[in-house]
Amino acid sequence: MLLDELTQQAKLKTTNTIYESKAARDAFYQNQTWRNKRKEILRRDNNECQVTKSLGGVDKDKLIVHHIKPLEYYPELAMDDSNLITVSHTNHNIIHGLTLAKFNDEWW
């Protein structure tokens, strides 16, 4: 199941922590290069959650472009299409084991 795979990938860590701080992640996500890449991935994924799609459904609300291998530990994959997938806010929180109110990095 895609959700299980994404949850396992989200737990991967390395010693490369260039984006460990919230300020560093905020700077990355506010960068125009990222914003362009985000639009590209949303288009590629037809503006729908790929987790929900893998289960036969459609979810186009509150979409996040998720780094399959975490940005803070795999900065070399930050803009790699194969490391990016569109997921709903709800599924993104499930992947990271967060409550809906906790995760807010990409919502400004």
CSV table of N, CA, C and O in Angstrom, one decimal:
chain,number,residue,atom,x,y,z
A,1,MET,N,0.8,-1.2,0.0
A,1,MET,CA,0.0,0.0,0.0
A,1,MET,C,0.9,1.2,0.0
A,1,MET,O,1.9,1.3,0.7
A,2,LEU,N,0.6,2.2,-0.8
A,2,LEU,CA,1.4,3.4,-1.0
A,2,LEU,C,1.5,4.2,0.3
A,2,LEU,O,2.6,4.6,0.6
A,3,LEU,N,0.5,4.3,1.1
A,3,LEU,CA,0.6,5.0,2.4
A,3,LEU,C,1.6,4.4,3.3
A,3,LEU,O,2.4,5.1,3.9
A,4,ASP,N,1.6,3.1,3.4
A,4,ASP,CA,2.6,2.4,4.2
A,4,ASP,C,4.0,2.7,3.7
A,4,ASP,O,4.9,2.9,4.5
A,5,GLU,N,4.2,2.6,2.4
A,5,GLU,CA,5.5,2.8,1.9
A,5,GLU,C,6.0,4.3,2.2
A,5,GLU,O,7.2,4.5,2.6
A,6,LEU,N,5.1,5.2,2.0
A,6,LEU,CA,5.5,6.6,2.3
A,6,LEU,C,5.8,6.9,3.7
A,6,LEU,O,6.7,7.6,4.1
A,7,THR,N,5.0,6.2,4.6
A,7,THR,CA,5.2,6.3,6.0
A,7,THR,C,6.6,5.8,6.4
A,7,THR,O,7.3,6.4,7.2
A,8,GLN,N,7.0,4.7,5.8
A,8,GLN,CA,8.3,4.1,6.1
A,8,GLN,C,9.4,5.0,5.6
A,8,GLN,O,10.4,5.2,6.3
A,9,GLN,N,9.3,5.5,4.4
A,9,GLN,CA,10.3,6.4,3.8
A,9,GLN,C,10.5,7.7,4.7
A,9,GLN,O,11.6,8.2,4.8
A,10,ALA,N,9.4,8.2,5.2
A,10,ALA,CA,9.4,9.4,6.0
A,10,ALA,C,10.3,9.3,7.3
A,10,ALA,O,10.7,10.2,7.9
A,11,LYS,N,10.5,8.0,7.7
A,11,LYS,CA,11.3,7.8,8.9
A,11,LYS,C,12.8,7.7,8.6
A,11,LYS,O,13.6,7.6,9.5
A,12,LEU,N,13.2,7.7,7.4
A,12,LEU,CA,14.6,7.6,7.0
A,12,LEU,C,15.4,8.8,7.5
A,12,LEU,O,14.9,9.9,7.3
A,13,LYS,N,16.6,8.6,8.0
A,13,LYS,CA,17.4,9.7,8.4
A,13,LYS,C,18.8,9.5,8.0
A,13,LYS,O,19.3,8.4,7.9
A,14,THR,N,19.5,10.6,7.9
A,14,THR,CA,21.0,10.5,7.6
A,14,THR,C,21.6,11.6,8.5
A,14,THR,O,20.9,12.3,9.3
A,15,THR,N,22.9,11.8,8.4
A,15,THR,CA,23.5,12.8,9.2
A,15,THR,C,23.5,14.2,8.5
A,15,THR,O,23.9,15.2,9.1
A,16,ASN,N,23.1,14.2,7.3
A,16,ASN,CA,23.0,15.5,6.5
A,16,ASN,C,21.7,16.2,6.9
A,16,ASN,O,20.7,15.9,6.5
A,17,THR,N,21.9,17.2,7.8
A,17,THR,CA,20.7,17.9,8.3
A,17,THR,C,20.7,19.4,7.9
A,17,THR,O,20.3,20.2,8.8
A,18,ILE,N,21.0,19.7,6.7
A,18,ILE,CA,21.0,21.1,6.3
A,18,ILE,C,19.7,21.8,6.5
A,18,ILE,O,19.6,23.0,6.8
A,19,TYR,N,18.5,21.1,6.4
A,19,TYR,CA,17.2,21.7,6.5
A,19,TYR,C,16.6,21.3,7.9
A,19,TYR,O,15.4,21.3,8.0
A,20,GLU,N,17.4,21.0,8.9
A,20,GLU,CA,16.8,20.6,10.1
A,20,GLU,C,16.0,21.7,10.9
A,20,GLU,O,15.0,21.4,11.4
A,21,SER,N,16.4,22.9,10.8
A,21,SER,CA,15.7,24.0,11.5
A,21,SER,C,14.5,24.4,10.7
A,21,SER,O,14.4,24.3,9.5
A,22,LYS,N,13.5,24.9,11.4
A,22,LYS,CA,12.2,25.3,10.8
A,22,LYS,C,12.5,26.5,9.9
A,22,LYS,O,12.0,26.7,8.8
A,23,ALA,N,13.4,27.4,10.3
A,23,ALA,CA,13.8,28.6,9.5
A,23,ALA,C,14.4,28.2,8.2
A,23,ALA,O,14.1,28.7,7.1
A,24,ALA,N,15.3,27.1,8.2
A,24,ALA,CA,15.9,26.6,6.9
A,24,ALA,C,14.8,26.0,6.0
A,24,ALA,O,14.8,26.3,4.8
A,25,ARG,N,13.9,25.3,6.6
A,25,ARG,CA,12.8,24.7,5.8
A,25,ARG,C,11.9,25.8,5.2
A,25,ARG,O,11.5,25.7,4.1
A,26,ASP,N,11.6,26.8,6.0
A,26,ASP,CA,10.7,27.9,5.6
A,26,ASP,C,11.4,28.6,4.4
A,26,ASP,O,10.7,28.9,3.4
A,27,ALA,N,12.7,28.9,4.5
A,27,ALA,CA,13.4,29.5,3.4
A,27,ALA,C,13.3,28.7,2.2
A,27,ALA,O,13.1,29.2,1.1
A,28,PHE,N,13.5,27.4,2.3
A,28,PHE,CA,13.4,26.5,1.1
A,28,PHE,C,12.0,26.6,0.5
A,28,PHE,O,11.9,26.8,-0.7
A,29,TYR,N,11.0,26.4,1.3
A,29,TYR,CA,9.6,26.4,0.8
A,29,TYR,C,9.1,27.7,0.2
A,29,TYR,O,8.2,27.7,-0.6
A,30,GLN,N,9.7,28.8,0.6
A,30,GLN,CA,9.4,30.1,0.1
A,30,GLN,C,10.1,30.5,-1.1
A,30,GLN,O,9.8,31.5,-1.8
A,31,ASN,N,11.1,29.7,-1.5
A,31,ASN,CA,12.0,30.0,-2.6
A,31,ASN,C,11.2,29.8,-3.9
A,31,ASN,O,10.4,28.8,-4.0
A,32,GLN,N,11.4,30.7,-4.9
A,32,GLN,CA,10.7,30.6,-6.1
A,32,GLN,C,11.0,29.3,-6.9
A,32,GLN,O,10.1,28.8,-7.6
A,33,THR,N,12.2,28.8,-6.8
A,33,THR,CA,12.5,27.6,-7.5
A,33,THR,C,11.6,26.4,-7.0
A,33,THR,O,11.1,25.6,-7.7
A,34,TRP,N,11.5,26.3,-5.6
A,34,TRP,CA,10.6,25.3,-5.0
A,34,TRP,C,9.1,25.5,-5.5
A,34,TRP,O,8.5,24.6,-5.8
A,35,ARG,N,8.7,26.8,-5.4
A,35,ARG,CA,7.3,27.0,-5.8
A,35,ARG,C,7.0,26.6,-7.3
A,35,ARG,O,6.0,26.0,-7.6
A,36,ASN,N,8.0,26.8,-8.1
A,36,ASN,CA,7.8,26.4,-9.5
A,36,ASN,C,7.8,24.8,-9.6
A,36,ASN,O,7.0,24.2,-10.3
A,37,LYS,N,8.7,24.2,-8.9
A,37,LYS,CA,8.8,22.7,-8.9
A,37,LYS,C,7.5,22.2,-8.3
A,37,LYS,O,6.9,21.2,-8.8
A,38,ARG,N,7.0,22.8,-7.2
A,38,ARG,CA,5.7,22.3,-6.6
A,38,ARG,C,4.6,22.4,-7.7
A,38,ARG,O,3.8,21.4,-7.8
A,39,LYS,N,4.5,23.4,-8.4
A,39,LYS,CA,3.4,23.6,-9.4
A,39,LYS,C,3.6,22.5,-10.5
A,39,LYS,O,2.6,21.9,-11.0
A,40,GLU,N,4.8,22.2,-10.9
A,40,GLU,CA,5.1,21.2,-11.8
A,40,GLU,C,4.7,19.8,-11.4
A,40,GLU,O,4.1,19.0,-12.1
A,41,ILE,N,5.0,19.5,-10.1
A,41,ILE,CA,4.6,18.2,-9.5
A,41,ILE,C,3.1,18.1,-9.4
A,41,ILE,O,2.5,17.0,-9.7
A,42,LEU,N,2.4,19.1,-9.0
A,42,LEU,CA,1.0,19.1,-8.9
A,42,LEU,C,0.3,18.8,-10.3
A,42,LEU,O,-0.6,18.0,-10.4
A,43,ARG,N,0.9,19.5,-11.3
A,43,ARG,CA,0.4,19.2,-12.7
A,43,ARG,C,0.6,17.7,-13.1
A,43,ARG,O,-0.2,17.1,-13.6
A,44,ARG,N,1.9,17.3,-12.8
A,44,ARG,CA,2.2,15.9,-13.1
A,44,ARG,C,1.2,14.9,-12.5
A,44,ARG,O,0.8,13.9,-13.1
A,45,ASP,N,0.8,15.2,-11.2
A,45,ASP,CA,0.0,14.3,-10.5
A,45,ASP,C,-1.5,14.7,-10.6
A,45,ASP,O,-2.4,14.2,-9.8
A,46,ASN,N,-1.8,15.5,-11.6
A,46,ASN,CA,-3.2,15.8,-12.0
A,46,ASN,C,-3.9,16.5,-10.8
A,46,ASN,O,-5.1,16.4,-10.6
A,47,ASN,N,-3.1,17.3,-10.0
A,47,ASN,CA,-3.7,18.0,-8.8
A,47,ASN,C,-4.6,17.1,-8.0
A,47,ASN,O,-5.7,17.5,-7.6
A,48,GLU,N,-4.1,15.9,-7.7
A,48,GLU,CA,-4.9,15.0,-6.8
A,48,GLU,C,-3.9,14.2,-5.9
A,48,GLU,O,-2.8,13.9,-6.3
A,49,CYS,N,-4.4,13.8,-4.8
A,49,CYS,CA,-3.7,13.0,-3.8
A,49,CYS,C,-3.4,11.7,-4.4
A,49,CYS,O,-4.3,10.9,-4.8
A,50,GLN,N,-2.1,11.3,-4.5
A,50,GLN,CA,-1.8,10.0,-5.1
A,50,GLN,C,-2.0,8.9,-4.1
A,50,GLN,O,-2.2,7.7,-4.6
A,51,VAL,N,-2.1,9.1,-2.8
A,51,VAL,CA,-2.4,8.1,-1.9
A,51,VAL,C,-3.9,7.7,-2.1
A,51,VAL,O,-4.3,6.5,-2.2
A,52,THR,N,-4.8,8.7,-2.1
A,52,THR,CA,-6.2,8.4,-2.3
A,52,THR,C,-6.4,7.8,-3.6
A,52,THR,O,-7.2,6.9,-3.7
A,53,LYS,N,-5.7,8.3,-4.6
A,53,LYS,CA,-5.9,7.7,-6.0
A,53,LYS,C,-5.5,6.2,-6.0
A,53,LYS,O,-6.2,5.4,-6.6
A,54,SER,N,-4.4,5.9,-5.3
A,54,SER,CA,-4.0,4.5,-5.2
A,54,SER,C,-5.0,3.6,-4.6
A,54,SER,O,-5.0,2.4,-4.8
A,55,LEU,N,-5.9,4.2,-3.8
A,55,LEU,CA,-7.0,3.4,-3.1
A,55,LEU,C,-8.3,3.5,-3.9
A,55,LEU,O,-9.4,3.0,-3.4
A,56,GLY,N,-8.3,4.1,-5.1
A,56,GLY,CA,-9.4,4.2,-6.0
A,56,GLY,C,-10.3,5.4,-5.8
A,56,GLY,O,-11.4,5.5,-6.4
A,57,GLY,N,-9.8,6.4,-5.0
A,57,GLY,CA,-10.6,7.6,-4.7
A,57,GLY,C,-10.0,8.8,-5.4
A,57,GLY,O,-9.0,8.7,-6.1
A,58,VAL,N,-10.6,9.9,-5.2
A,58,VAL,CA,-10.2,11.2,-5.7
A,58,VAL,C,-10.2,12.2,-4.5
A,58,VAL,O,-11.2,12.3,-3.8
A,59,ASP,N,-9.1,12.9,-4.3
A,59,ASP,CA,-9.0,14.0,-3.3
A,59,ASP,C,-8.1,15.1,-3.9
A,59,ASP,O,-7.0,14.9,-4.1
A,60,LYS,N,-8.8,16.2,-4.1
A,60,LYS,CA,-8.1,17.4,-4.6
A,60,LYS,C,-8.1,18.6,-3.7
A,60,LYS,O,-7.8,19.7,-4.0
A,61,ASP,N,-8.3,18.3,-2.4
A,61,ASP,CA,-8.4,19.4,-1.4
A,61,ASP,C,-7.1,19.5,-0.6
A,61,ASP,O,-6.5,18.4,-0.2
A,62,LYS,N,-6.6,20.7,-0.3
A,62,LYS,CA,-5.4,20.9,0.5
A,62,LYS,C,-4.3,20.0,0.2
A,62,LYS,O,-3.9,19.2,1.0
A,63,LEU,N,-3.7,20.2,-1.0
A,63,LEU,CA,-2.7,19.3,-1.5
A,63,LEU,C,-1.3,19.8,-1.1
A,63,LEU,O,-1.0,21.0,-1.1
A,64,ILE,N,-0.4,18.9,-0.8
A,64,ILE,CA,0.9,19.1,-0.4
A,64,ILE,C,1.8,18.3,-1.3
A,64,ILE,O,1.5,17.2,-1.6
A,65,VAL,N,2.9,18.9,-1.8
A,65,VAL,CA,3.9,18.2,-2.5
A,65,VAL,C,4.9,17.7,-1.4
A,65,VAL,O,5.6,18.4,-0.8
A,66,HIS,N,4.9,16.4,-1.2
A,66,HIS,CA,5.6,15.7,-0.2
A,66,HIS,C,6.9,15.2,-0.6
A,66,HIS,O,7.0,14.6,-1.7
A,67,HIS,N,8.0,15.4,0.2
A,67,HIS,CA,9.3,14.8,-0.1
A,67,HIS,C,9.2,13.3,0.5
A,67,HIS,O,9.1,13.1,1.7
A,68,ILE,N,9.3,12.4,-0.4
A,68,ILE,CA,9.3,11.0,0.0
A,68,ILE,C,10.4,10.7,1.0
A,68,ILE,O,10.1,10.1,2.1
A,69,LYS,N,11.6,11.0,0.7
A,69,LYS,CA,12.7,10.9,1.6
A,69,LYS,C,12.8,12.3,2.2
A,69,LYS,O,12.9,13.3,1.4
A,70,PRO,N,12.8,12.5,3.5
A,70,PRO,CA,12.7,13.8,4.1
A,70,PRO,C,13.7,14.8,3.7
A,70,PRO,O,14.9,14.5,3.6
A,71,LEU,N,13.2,16.0,3.4
A,71,LEU,CA,14.0,17.1,3.0
A,71,LEU,C,15.2,17.4,3.9
A,71,LEU,O,16.3,17.6,3.5
A,72,GLU,N,14.9,17.4,5.2
A,72,GLU,CA,16.0,17.7,6.2
A,72,GLU,C,17.2,16.7,6.2
A,72,GLU,O,18.3,17.0,6.6
A,73,TYR,N,16.9,15.5,5.7
A,73,TYR,CA,18.0,14.5,5.8
A,73,TYR,C,18.5,14.1,4.4
A,73,TYR,O,19.5,13.5,4.2
A,74,TYR,N,17.7,14.5,3.3
A,74,TYR,CA,18.1,14.2,2.0
A,74,TYR,C,18.0,15.4,1.1
A,74,TYR,O,17.3,15.4,0.1
A,75,PRO,N,18.8,16.5,1.4
A,75,PRO,CA,18.6,17.7,0.7
A,75,PRO,C,19.0,17.6,-0.8
A,75,PRO,O,18.5,18.3,-1.6
A,76,GLU,N,19.9,16.6,-1.1
A,76,GLU,CA,20.2,16.3,-2.5
A,76,GLU,C,19.0,15.9,-3.4
A,76,GLU,O,19.1,16.0,-4.6
A,77,LEU,N,18.0,15.4,-2.7
A,77,LEU,CA,16.8,15.0,-3.4
A,77,LEU,C,15.6,16.0,-3.3
A,77,LEU,O,14.5,15.7,-3.8
A,78,ALA,N,15.9,17.2,-2.9
A,78,ALA,CA,14.9,18.2,-2.6
A,78,ALA,C,14.1,18.6,-3.9
A,78,ALA,O,12.9,18.8,-3.8
A,79,MET,N,14.7,18.6,-5.0
A,79,MET,CA,14.0,19.0,-6.3
A,79,MET,C,13.9,17.8,-7.2
A,79,MET,O,13.6,18.0,-8.4
A,80,ASP,N,14.2,16.6,-6.8
A,80,ASP,CA,14.2,15.4,-7.6
A,80,ASP,C,12.7,14.9,-7.8
A,80,ASP,O,12.1,14.5,-6.8
A,81,ASP,N,12.3,14.9,-9.0
A,81,ASP,CA,10.9,14.5,-9.3
A,81,ASP,C,10.5,13.1,-8.7
A,81,ASP,O,9.4,12.9,-8.2
A,82,SER,N,11.5,12.2,-8.7
A,82,SER,CA,11.2,10.9,-8.2
A,82,SER,C,11.1,10.8,-6.7
A,82,SER,O,10.6,9.8,-6.1
A,83,ASN,N,11.4,11.9,-6.0
A,83,ASN,CA,11.3,12.0,-4.6
A,83,ASN,C,10.1,12.9,-4.1
A,83,ASN,O,9.9,13.1,-3.0
A,84,LEU,N,9.3,13.3,-5.1
A,84,LEU,CA,8.2,14.2,-4.8
A,84,LEU,C,6.9,13.5,-5.2
A,84,LEU,O,6.8,12.9,-6.3
A,85,ILE,N,5.9,13.7,-4.4
A,85,ILE,CA,4.6,13.1,-4.7
A,85,ILE,C,3.5,14.0,-4.1
A,85,ILE,O,3.7,14.6,-3.0
A,86,THR,N,2.4,14.2,-4.7
A,86,THR,CA,1.3,15.0,-4.3
A,86,THR,C,0.4,14.2,-3.3
A,86,THR,O,0.0,13.1,-3.7
A,87,VAL,N,0.2,14.7,-2.1
A,87,VAL,CA,-0.7,14.0,-1.1
A,87,VAL,C,-1.6,15.1,-0.5
A,87,VAL,O,-1.3,16.3,-0.5
A,88,SER,N,-2.7,14.6,0.0
A,88,SER,CA,-3.6,15.5,0.8
A,88,SER,C,-3.0,15.9,2.1
A,88,SER,O,-2.1,15.2,2.6
A,89,HIS,N,-3.4,17.0,2.7
A,89,HIS,CA,-3.0,17.4,4.0
A,89,HIS,C,-3.2,16.3,5.0
A,89,HIS,O,-2.4,16.0,5.8
A,90,THR,N,-4.4,15.7,4.9
A,90,THR,CA,-4.7,14.6,5.9
A,90,THR,C,-3.7,13.4,5.7
A,90,THR,O,-3.2,12.9,6.7
A,91,ASN,N,-3.5,13.0,4.5
A,91,ASN,CA,-2.6,11.9,4.3
A,91,ASN,C,-1.1,12.3,4.7
A,91,ASN,O,-0.4,11.4,5.2
A,92,HIS,N,-0.8,13.5,4.4
A,92,HIS,CA,0.6,14.0,4.8
A,92,HIS,C,0.7,13.9,6.3
A,92,HIS,O,1.8,13.4,6.8
A,93,ASN,N,-0.3,14.2,7.1
A,93,ASN,CA,-0.2,14.1,8.5
A,93,ASN,C,-0.1,12.7,9.0
A,93,ASN,O,0.6,12.4,9.9
A,94,ILE,N,-0.8,11.8,8.3
A,94,ILE,CA,-0.8,10.4,8.6
A,94,ILE,C,0.6,9.8,8.4
A,94,ILE,O,1.2,9.1,9.2
A,95,ILE,N,1.2,10.2,7.2
A,95,ILE,CA,2.6,9.8,6.9
A,95,ILE,C,3.5,10.1,8.0
A,95,ILE,O,4.4,9.4,8.3
A,96,HIS,N,3.4,11.3,8.5
A,96,HIS,CA,4.3,11.8,9.5
A,96,HIS,C,3.9,11.6,11.0
A,96,HIS,O,4.5,12.0,11.9
A,97,GLY,N,2.7,10.9,11.1
A,97,GLY,CA,2.2,10.6,12.4
A,97,GLY,C,1.8,11.9,13.2
A,97,GLY,O,2.0,12.0,14.4
A,98,LEU,N,1.3,12.9,12.5
A,98,LEU,CA,0.9,14.2,13.1
A,98,LEU,C,-0.6,14.3,13.2
A,98,LEU,O,-1.3,13.7,12.4
A,99,THR,N,-1.0,15.2,14.1
A,99,THR,CA,-2.4,15.5,14.1
A,99,THR,C,-2.6,16.6,13.1
A,99,THR,O,-1.7,17.3,12.6
A,100,LEU,N,-3.9,16.9,12.7
A,100,LEU,CA,-4.1,17.8,11.6
A,100,LEU,C,-3.7,19.2,12.0
A,100,LEU,O,-3.2,20.0,11.1
A,101,ALA,N,-3.7,19.6,13.2
A,101,ALA,CA,-3.3,21.0,13.6
A,101,ALA,C,-1.8,21.1,13.7
A,101,ALA,O,-1.3,22.3,13.6
A,102,LYS,N,-1.0,20.1,13.8
A,102,LYS,CA,0.4,20.2,14.0
A,102,LYS,C,1.2,20.6,12.8
A,102,LYS,O,2.1,21.4,12.9
A,103,PHE,N,1.0,20.1,11.6
A,103,PHE,CA,1.8,20.3,10.5
A,103,PHE,C,1.3,21.5,9.7
A,103,PHE,O,0.2,21.6,9.3
A,104,ASN,N,2.2,22.5,9.5
A,104,ASN,CA,1.8,23.7,8.8
A,104,ASN,C,2.9,24.4,8.0
A,104,ASN,O,2.8,25.5,7.6
A,105,ASP,N,4.0,23.7,7.8
A,105,ASP,CA,5.2,24.3,7.1
A,105,ASP,C,4.8,24.9,5.7
A,105,ASP,O,5.4,25.9,5.3
A,106,GLU,N,4.0,24.2,5.0
A,106,GLU,CA,3.8,24.6,3.6
A,106,GLU,C,2.6,25.5,3.4
A,106,GLU,O,2.2,25.8,2.3
A,107,TRP,N,1.9,25.9,4.5
A,107,TRP,CA,0.7,26.7,4.3
A,107,TRP,C,0.9,28.1,4.7
A,107,TRP,O,0.7,28.5,5.9
A,108,TRP,N,1.4,28.9,3.8
A,108,TRP,CA,1.5,30.4,4.1
A,108,TRP,C,0.8,31.2,3.1
A,108,TRP,O,0.4,30.9,2.1
